Amino acid sequence: KAGVTQTPRYLIKTRGQQVTLSCSPISGHRSVSWYQQTPGQGLQFLFEYFSETQRNKGNFPGRFSGRQFSNSRSEMNVSTLELGDSALYLCASSWGGSTSDEQYFGPGTRLTVT
Amino acid sequence: GENVEQHPSTLSVQEGDSAVIKCTYSDSASNYFPWYKQELGKGPQLIIDIRSNVGEKKDQRIAVTLNKTAKHFSLHITETQPEDSAVYFCAASMNSGYSTLTFGKGTMLLVSP
């Protein structure tokens, strides 16, 4: 069974640009969660999608957005990039049916903003 | 919201020794507590988890204990090996909704041969 895949693995962008990251969950999983990982703040929850609907959202500005498609693949978008957006962006997939579902992470996308 | 504290931030042990990492959480409604191992350049890997209706769970050299009254849970690794060296994260489910976790800051475990 294939794991969670994320593309691209590495990105370098300039301040003010926008970026789109993609995540393909484990087959059969309907929930995709996104997290930002930085050395200073650790792993922080961005948002979660289930059946094409955003169910939960963390404390991030509106520049961070996402969506989910009918095949459960998800994308997240960051507009007007800032230097502080440099981070490892991780997505995790799960069945999504309970608060105690196991979440499996992808390898992440390393975003560098210059 | 949920807050998870993890200690220690760094742990150095000799091969064959045991390692213990401890976490506390604030939201008494949290019901799911996974542990992840993250190696350099990789995403976090789920290694063991425990749900609030269980006090202890073991999988070979790894065990997790949960004390709901005190709101703390711990990871125990026995007979450590150099390949156990990595950053370990504890997490707790957020009561605000499904598939959302609050993570501790991580523990860097170094196992010396």
mmCIF file of C-alpha atoms in Angstrom:
data_model
loop_
_atom_site.group_PDB
_atom_site.id
_atom_site.type_symbol
_atom_site.label_atom_id
_atom_site.label_comp_id
_atom_site.label_asym_id
_atom_site.label_seq_id
_atom_site.Cartn_x
_atom_site.Cartn_y
_atom_site.Cartn_z
ATOM 1 C CA LYS A 1 0.000 0.000 0.000
ATOM 2 C CA ALA A 2 1.517 3.316 -1.062
ATOM 3 C CA GLY A 3 2.155 5.913 1.629
ATOM 4 C CA VAL A 4 1.394 9.607 1.673
ATOM 5 C CA THR A 5 3.110 11.483 -1.133
ATOM 6 C CA GLN A 6 3.887 15.181 -1.329
ATOM 7 C CA THR A 7 5.067 17.267 -4.248
ATOM 8 C CA PRO A 8 7.298 19.036 -4.778
ATOM 9 C CA ARG A 9 9.840 17.989 -2.157
ATOM 10 C CA TYR A 10 11.758 21.270 -2.305
ATOM 11 C CA LEU A 11 10.789 24.805 -3.311
ATOM 12 C CA ILE A 12 12.577 28.133 -3.334
ATOM 13 C CA LYS A 13 10.402 31.216 -3.675
ATOM 14 C CA THR A 14 10.825 34.963 -3.344
ATOM 15 C CA ARG A 15 8.983 37.177 -0.872
ATOM 16 C CA GLY A 16 5.621 38.277 -2.229
ATOM 17 C CA GLN A 17 5.149 35.262 -4.482
ATOM 18 C CA GLN A 18 2.598 32.540 -3.938
ATOM 19 C CA VAL A 19 3.071 28.785 -3.779
ATOM 20 C CA THR A 20 0.921 25.649 -4.095
ATOM 21 C CA LEU A 21 1.814 22.370 -2.438
ATOM 22 C CA SER A 22 0.197 19.018 -3.171
ATOM 23 C CA CYS A 23 -0.580 15.975 -1.040
ATOM 24 C CA SER A 24 -1.911 12.560 -2.062
ATOM 25 C CA PRO A 25 -3.234 10.534 0.886
ATOM 26 C CA ILE A 26 -3.113 6.804 1.473
ATOM 27 C CA SER A 27 -5.690 5.035 -0.677
ATOM 28 C CA GLY A 28 -9.034 4.948 1.107
ATOM 29 C CA HIS A 29 -8.218 7.756 3.534
ATOM 30 C CA ARG A 30 -10.607 10.679 3.336
ATOM 31 C CA SER A 31 -8.998 13.124 5.741
ATOM 32 C CA VAL A 32 -5.938 15.231 5.004
ATOM 33 C CA SER A 33 -4.359 17.469 7.640
ATOM 34 C CA TRP A 34 -1.616 20.012 7.034
ATOM 35 C CA TYR A 35 1.080 21.013 9.504
ATOM 36 C CA GLN A 36 3.905 23.537 9.459
ATOM 37 C CA GLN A 37 7.192 22.492 11.081
ATOM 38 C CA THR A 38 9.832 25.061 12.066
ATOM 39 C CA PRO A 39 12.768 24.833 14.512
ATOM 40 C CA GLY A 40 11.275 27.539 16.709
ATOM 41 C CA GLN A 41 7.582 26.644 16.797
ATOM 42 C CA GLY A 42 7.741 22.909 16.177
ATOM 43 C CA LEU A 43 4.796 21.195 14.500
ATOM 44 C CA GLN A 44 1.732 23.411 14.212
ATOM 45 C CA PHE A 45 -1.661 22.468 12.812
ATOM 46 C CA LEU A 46 -2.790 24.455 9.759
ATOM 47 C CA PHE A 47 -6.081 22.912 8.654
ATOM 48 C CA GLU A 48 -7.858 19.649 7.962
ATOM 49 C CA TYR A 49 -10.067 18.564 5.085
ATOM 50 C CA PHE A 50 -12.567 15.728 4.934
ATOM 51 C CA SER A 51 -14.732 14.928 1.916
ATOM 52 C CA GLU A 52 -13.772 18.189 0.202
ATOM 53 C CA THR A 53 -14.781 20.297 3.233
ATOM 54 C CA GLN A 54 -12.547 22.122 5.674
ATOM 55 C CA ARG A 55 -13.470 20.768 9.092
ATOM 56 C CA ASN A 56 -10.843 22.414 11.262
ATOM 57 C CA LYS A 57 -8.483 25.340 11.037
ATOM 58 C CA GLY A 58 -5.480 26.345 13.127
ATOM 59 C CA ASN A 59 -4.308 29.835 14.051
ATOM 60 C CA PHE A 60 -2.705 30.899 10.820
ATOM 61 C CA PRO A 61 -3.422 34.027 8.734
ATOM 62 C CA GLY A 62 -5.753 33.951 5.766
ATOM 63 C CA ARG A 63 -2.760 33.823 3.413
ATOM 64 C CA PHE A 64 -2.753 30.099 4.118
ATOM 65 C CA SER A 65 -5.549 28.237 2.387
ATOM 66 C CA GLY A 66 -6.281 24.795 1.113
ATOM 67 C CA ARG A 67 -8.693 22.603 -0.722
ATOM 68 C CA GLN A 68 -9.473 18.960 -1.242
ATOM 69 C CA PHE A 69 -10.591 17.217 -4.381
ATOM 70 C CA SER A 70 -13.090 14.409 -4.847
ATOM 71 C CA ASN A 71 -10.262 11.832 -4.956
ATOM 72 C CA SER A 72 -9.117 13.103 -1.493
ATOM 73 C CA ARG A 73 -5.954 14.690 -2.858
ATOM 74 C CA SER A 74 -5.330 18.038 -1.230
ATOM 75 C CA GLU A 75 -3.491 21.233 -2.026
ATOM 76 C CA MET A 76 -2.444 24.084 0.176
ATOM 77 C CA ASN A 77 -1.671 27.571 -1.039
ATOM 78 C CA VAL A 78 0.314 30.332 0.560
ATOM 79 C CA SER A 79 -0.056 33.773 -0.947
ATOM 80 C CA THR A 80 2.162 36.840 -0.509
ATOM 81 C CA LEU A 81 5.019 34.790 0.916
ATOM 82 C CA GLU A 82 7.003 36.135 3.869
ATOM 83 C CA LEU A 83 10.461 35.114 5.070
ATOM 84 C CA GLY A 84 8.840 33.552 8.133
ATOM 85 C CA ASP A 85 6.923 31.113 5.942
ATOM 86 C CA SER A 86 10.133 29.158 5.353
ATOM 87 C CA ALA A 87 9.392 25.765 6.862
ATOM 88 C CA LEU A 88 8.766 22.082 6.267
ATOM 89 C CA TYR A 89 5.121 21.614 5.298
ATOM 90 C CA LEU A 90 3.764 18.210 6.190
ATOM 91 C CA CYS A 91 0.509 16.579 5.331
ATOM 92 C CA ALA A 92 -0.993 13.622 7.121
ATOM 93 C CA SER A 93 -3.781 11.335 6.058
ATOM 94 C CA SER A 94 -6.285 9.317 8.087
ATOM 95 C CA TRP A 95 -9.683 7.679 7.711
ATOM 96 C CA GLY A 96 -11.207 10.767 9.298
ATOM 97 C CA GLY A 97 -14.089 9.052 11.060
ATOM 98 C CA SER A 98 -13.087 9.620 14.690
ATOM 99 C CA THR A 99 -10.973 11.810 16.939
ATOM 100 C CA SER A 100 -8.614 8.883 17.554
ATOM 101 C CA ASP A 101 -7.757 7.922 13.984
ATOM 102 C CA GLU A 102 -4.140 7.159 13.240
ATOM 103 C CA GLN A 103 -2.475 9.829 11.139
ATOM 104 C CA TYR A 104 0.276 8.995 8.676
ATOM 105 C CA PHE A 105 2.647 11.697 7.464
ATOM 106 C CA GLY A 106 4.231 12.297 4.119
ATOM 107 C CA PRO A 107 7.892 13.276 3.656
ATOM 108 C CA GLY A 108 7.063 16.979 3.541
ATOM 109 C CA THR A 109 7.777 19.889 1.227
ATOM 110 C CA ARG A 110 10.715 22.080 2.243
ATOM 111 C CA LEU A 111 9.832 25.687 1.373
ATOM 112 C CA THR A 112 12.522 28.338 1.439
ATOM 113 C CA VAL A 113 11.494 31.984 1.019
ATOM 114 C CA THR A 114 14.252 34.419 0.070
ATOM 115 C CA GLY B 1 -6.693 25.059 23.354
ATOM 116 C CA GLU B 2 -4.644 21.961 24.009
ATOM 117 C CA ASN B 3 -1.059 22.369 25.225
ATOM 118 C CA VAL B 4 1.476 19.541 25.238
ATOM 119 C CA GLU B 5 4.783 19.765 27.080
ATOM 120 C CA GLN B 6 7.572 17.267 26.411
ATOM 121 C CA HIS B 7 10.741 16.486 28.378
ATOM 122 C CA PRO B 8 13.649 16.176 28.044
ATOM 123 C CA SER B 9 14.561 18.095 24.901
ATOM 124 C CA THR B 10 17.727 16.016 24.483
ATOM 125 C CA LEU B 11 18.506 12.529 25.775
ATOM 126 C CA SER B 12 21.823 10.712 25.391
ATOM 127 C CA VAL B 13 22.102 7.029 26.281
ATOM 128 C CA GLN B 14 24.474 4.144 25.711
ATOM 129 C CA GLU B 15 23.442 1.300 23.445
ATOM 130 C CA GLY B 16 21.468 -1.238 25.430
ATOM 131 C CA ASP B 17 20.215 1.285 27.994
ATOM 132 C CA SER B 18 16.567 2.299 28.375
ATOM 133 C CA ALA B 19 15.188 5.704 27.383
ATOM 134 C CA VAL B 20 12.103 7.434 28.769
ATOM 135 C CA ILE B 21 10.407 10.516 27.336
ATOM 136 C CA LYS B 22 7.574 12.212 29.211
ATOM 137 C CA CYS B 23 4.697 14.427 28.094
ATOM 138 C CA THR B 24 1.901 16.270 29.835
ATOM 139 C CA TYR B 25 -1.277 17.607 28.269
ATOM 140 C CA SER B 26 -3.801 20.188 29.359
ATOM 141 C CA ASP B 27 -7.150 19.211 27.801
ATOM 142 C CA SER B 28 -8.849 16.477 29.808
ATOM 143 C CA ALA B 29 -11.069 15.750 26.782
ATOM 144 C CA SER B 30 -8.111 14.527 24.692
ATOM 145 C CA ASN B 31 -8.542 10.823 23.983
ATOM 146 C CA TYR B 32 -5.718 9.849 21.649
ATOM 147 C CA PHE B 33 -1.962 10.041 22.225
ATOM 148 C CA PRO B 34 0.400 9.007 19.407
ATOM 149 C CA TRP B 35 4.192 9.027 19.347
ATOM 150 C CA TYR B 36 6.190 9.806 16.231
ATOM 151 C CA LYS B 37 9.813 9.267 15.271
ATOM 152 C CA GLN B 38 11.369 11.673 12.812
ATOM 153 C CA GLU B 39 14.681 11.017 11.131
ATOM 154 C CA LEU B 40 16.642 13.673 9.285
ATOM 155 C CA GLY B 41 15.019 14.615 5.994
ATOM 156 C CA LYS B 42 11.923 12.502 6.586
ATOM 157 C CA GLY B 43 8.390 13.027 7.781
ATOM 158 C CA PRO B 44 7.267 11.860 11.237
ATOM 159 C CA GLN B 45 6.662 8.120 11.451
ATOM 160 C CA LEU B 46 3.952 6.783 13.764
ATOM 161 C CA ILE B 47 5.622 4.274 16.101
ATOM 162 C CA ILE B 48 3.009 3.635 18.788
ATOM 163 C CA ASP B 49 -0.192 5.183 20.107
ATOM 164 C CA ILE B 50 -2.550 4.839 23.042
ATOM 165 C CA ARG B 51 -6.185 5.694 23.527
ATOM 166 C CA SER B 52 -7.717 7.039 26.710
ATOM 167 C CA ASN B 53 -9.438 3.778 27.649
ATOM 168 C CA VAL B 54 -6.073 1.989 27.980
ATOM 169 C CA GLY B 55 -3.334 2.517 30.582
ATOM 170 C CA GLU B 56 -0.413 0.833 28.862
ATOM 171 C CA LYS B 57 0.524 -0.538 25.447
ATOM 172 C CA LYS B 58 3.627 -2.399 24.355
ATOM 173 C CA ASP B 59 5.129 -3.244 20.978
ATOM 174 C CA GLN B 60 8.404 -5.157 21.170
ATOM 175 C CA ARG B 61 10.991 -2.732 22.646
ATOM 176 C CA ILE B 62 8.604 0.208 22.785
ATOM 177 C CA ALA B 63 5.906 0.874 25.364
ATOM 178 C CA VAL B 64 3.649 3.784 26.202
ATOM 179 C CA THR B 65 1.887 4.494 29.488
ATOM 180 C CA LEU B 66 -0.985 6.889 30.120
ATOM 181 C CA ASN B 67 -2.117 8.427 33.395
ATOM 182 C CA LYS B 68 -5.395 10.239 32.682
ATOM 183 C CA THR B 69 -5.759 11.580 36.213
ATOM 184 C CA ALA B 70 -2.378 13.276 36.125
ATOM 185 C CA LYS B 71 -2.709 14.046 32.405
ATOM 186 C CA HIS B 72 0.647 12.657 31.437
ATOM 187 C CA PHE B 73 1.927 9.913 29.169
ATOM 188 C CA SER B 74 5.371 8.451 28.575
ATOM 189 C CA LEU B 75 7.352 6.587 25.924
ATOM 190 C CA HIS B 76 9.694 3.825 27.061
ATOM 191 C CA ILE B 77 12.318 2.338 24.757
ATOM 192 C CA THR B 78 14.278 -0.640 26.084
ATOM 193 C CA GLU B 79 17.534 -2.111 24.785
ATOM 194 C CA THR B 80 18.228 1.004 22.712
ATOM 195 C CA GLN B 81 20.140 0.673 19.450
ATOM 196 C CA PRO B 82 22.019 3.308 17.397
ATOM 197 C CA GLU B 83 19.214 3.233 14.810
ATOM 198 C CA ASP B 84 16.831 4.501 17.510
ATOM 199 C CA SER B 85 18.645 7.856 17.288
ATOM 200 C CA ALA B 86 16.114 10.394 15.998
ATOM 201 C CA VAL B 87 13.732 13.110 17.185
ATOM 202 C CA TYR B 88 10.660 11.783 18.980
ATOM 203 C CA PHE B 89 7.398 13.735 19.233
ATOM 204 C CA CYS B 90 4.434 13.126 21.473
ATOM 205 C CA ALA B 91 1.010 14.433 20.486
ATOM 206 C CA ALA B 92 -2.517 14.667 21.818
ATOM 207 C CA SER B 93 -5.797 14.858 19.951
ATOM 208 C CA MET B 94 -7.434 18.252 19.969
ATOM 209 C CA ASN B 95 -10.960 18.319 21.299
ATOM 210 C CA SER B 96 -11.836 20.914 18.670
ATOM 211 C CA GLY B 97 -12.247 18.275 16.013
ATOM 212 C CA TYR B 98 -11.268 15.200 14.089
ATOM 213 C CA SER B 99 -7.794 14.462 12.754
ATOM 214 C CA THR B 100 -6.114 17.327 14.552
ATOM 215 C CA LEU B 101 -3.120 16.873 16.819
ATOM 216 C CA THR B 102 -1.186 19.138 19.161
ATOM 217 C CA PHE B 103 2.485 18.202 19.313
ATOM 218 C CA GLY B 104 5.176 18.475 21.954
ATOM 219 C CA LYS B 105 8.420 20.241 21.023
ATOM 220 C CA GLY B 106 10.296 17.003 20.491
ATOM 221 C CA THR B 107 13.126 15.027 22.117
ATOM 222 C CA MET B 108 16.374 14.371 20.301
ATOM 223 C CA LEU B 109 17.490 10.867 21.314
ATOM 224 C CA LEU B 110 21.157 10.008 20.762
ATOM 225 C CA VAL B 111 22.182 6.374 21.236
ATOM 226 C CA SER B 112 25.945 5.859 21.364
ATOM 227 C CA PRO B 113 27.447 2.477 20.380
#
